[in-house]
Short mmCIF file of C-alpha atoms in Angstrom, two decimals:
data_model
loop_
_atom_site.label_atom_id
_atom_site.label_comp_id
_atom_site.label_asym_id
_atom_site.label_seq_id
_atom_site.Cartn_x
_atom_site.Cartn_y
_atom_site.Cartn_z
CA UNK A 9 -48.28 145.06 198.16
CA UNK A 10 -45.26 147.31 197.69
CA UNK A 11 -46.89 149.17 194.79
CA UNK A 12 -50.01 149.85 196.84
CA UNK A 13 -47.98 151.21 199.76
CA UNK A 14 -45.77 153.35 197.53
CA UNK A 15 -48.80 154.67 195.66
CA UNK A 16 -50.35 155.70 198.97
CA UNK A 17 -47.19 157.61 199.90
CA UNK A 18 -47.17 159.34 196.51
CA UNK A 19 -50.81 160.37 196.92
CA UNK A 20 -50.18 161.86 200.35
CA UNK A 21 -47.07 163.69 199.14
CA UNK A 22 -48.84 164.92 196.01
CA UNK A 23 -51.62 166.47 198.06
CA UNK A 24 -49.09 167.92 200.52
CA UNK A 25 -50.27 165.82 203.46
CA UNK A 26 -47.03 163.89 204.01
CA UNK A 27 -43.93 166.04 204.37
CA UNK A 28 -41.36 163.28 204.40
CA UNK A 29 -38.67 163.87 203.34
CA UNK A 30 -39.10 167.58 203.84
CA UNK A 31 -37.27 168.69 200.68
CA UNK A 32 -38.82 166.27 198.17
CA UNK A 33 -39.90 167.73 194.82
CA UNK A 34 -43.26 165.93 194.87
CA UNK A 35 -44.82 167.95 197.70
CA UNK A 36 -48.02 169.65 196.65
CA UNK A 37 -47.79 168.44 193.03
CA UNK A 38 -51.17 167.03 192.00
CA UNK A 39 -49.66 165.00 189.15
CA UNK A 40 -47.88 162.81 191.71
CA UNK A 41 -51.14 162.19 193.53
CA UNK A 42 -52.70 161.00 190.25
CA UNK A 43 -49.68 158.81 189.48
CA UNK A 44 -49.87 157.37 192.98
CA UNK A 45 -53.52 156.50 192.46
CA UNK A 46 -52.66 154.74 189.20
CA UNK A 47 -49.88 152.86 190.96
CA UNK A 48 -52.20 151.79 193.76
CA UNK A 49 -54.77 150.58 191.24
CA UNK A 50 -52.14 148.66 189.30
CA UNK A 51 -50.82 147.07 192.47
CA UNK A 52 -54.29 146.08 193.57
CA UNK A 53 -54.92 144.48 190.18
CA UNK A 54 -51.65 142.56 190.39
CA UNK A 55 -52.60 141.32 193.85
CA UNK A 56 -56.16 140.35 192.92
CA UNK A 57 -55.67 139.01 189.41
CA UNK A 58 -54.08 135.66 190.34
CA UNK A 59 -56.73 135.11 193.00
CA UNK A 60 -59.49 135.86 190.49
CA UNK A 61 -57.98 133.58 187.85
CA UNK A 62 -57.74 130.65 190.28
CA UNK A 63 -61.49 130.70 190.93
CA UNK A 64 -63.14 127.46 189.96
#
């Protein structure tokens, strides 16, 4: 869950939509938005994988 939330923050900062903290180096840098998306995807997989494997 933490990875999904952090990835969302990185996406918003990368696109310049979240200006917190105001002096962070990630603001407006598209590469951080892409990394945030990858982090969100990885977190979602880690959340869903055990549930999928337990299916009987």
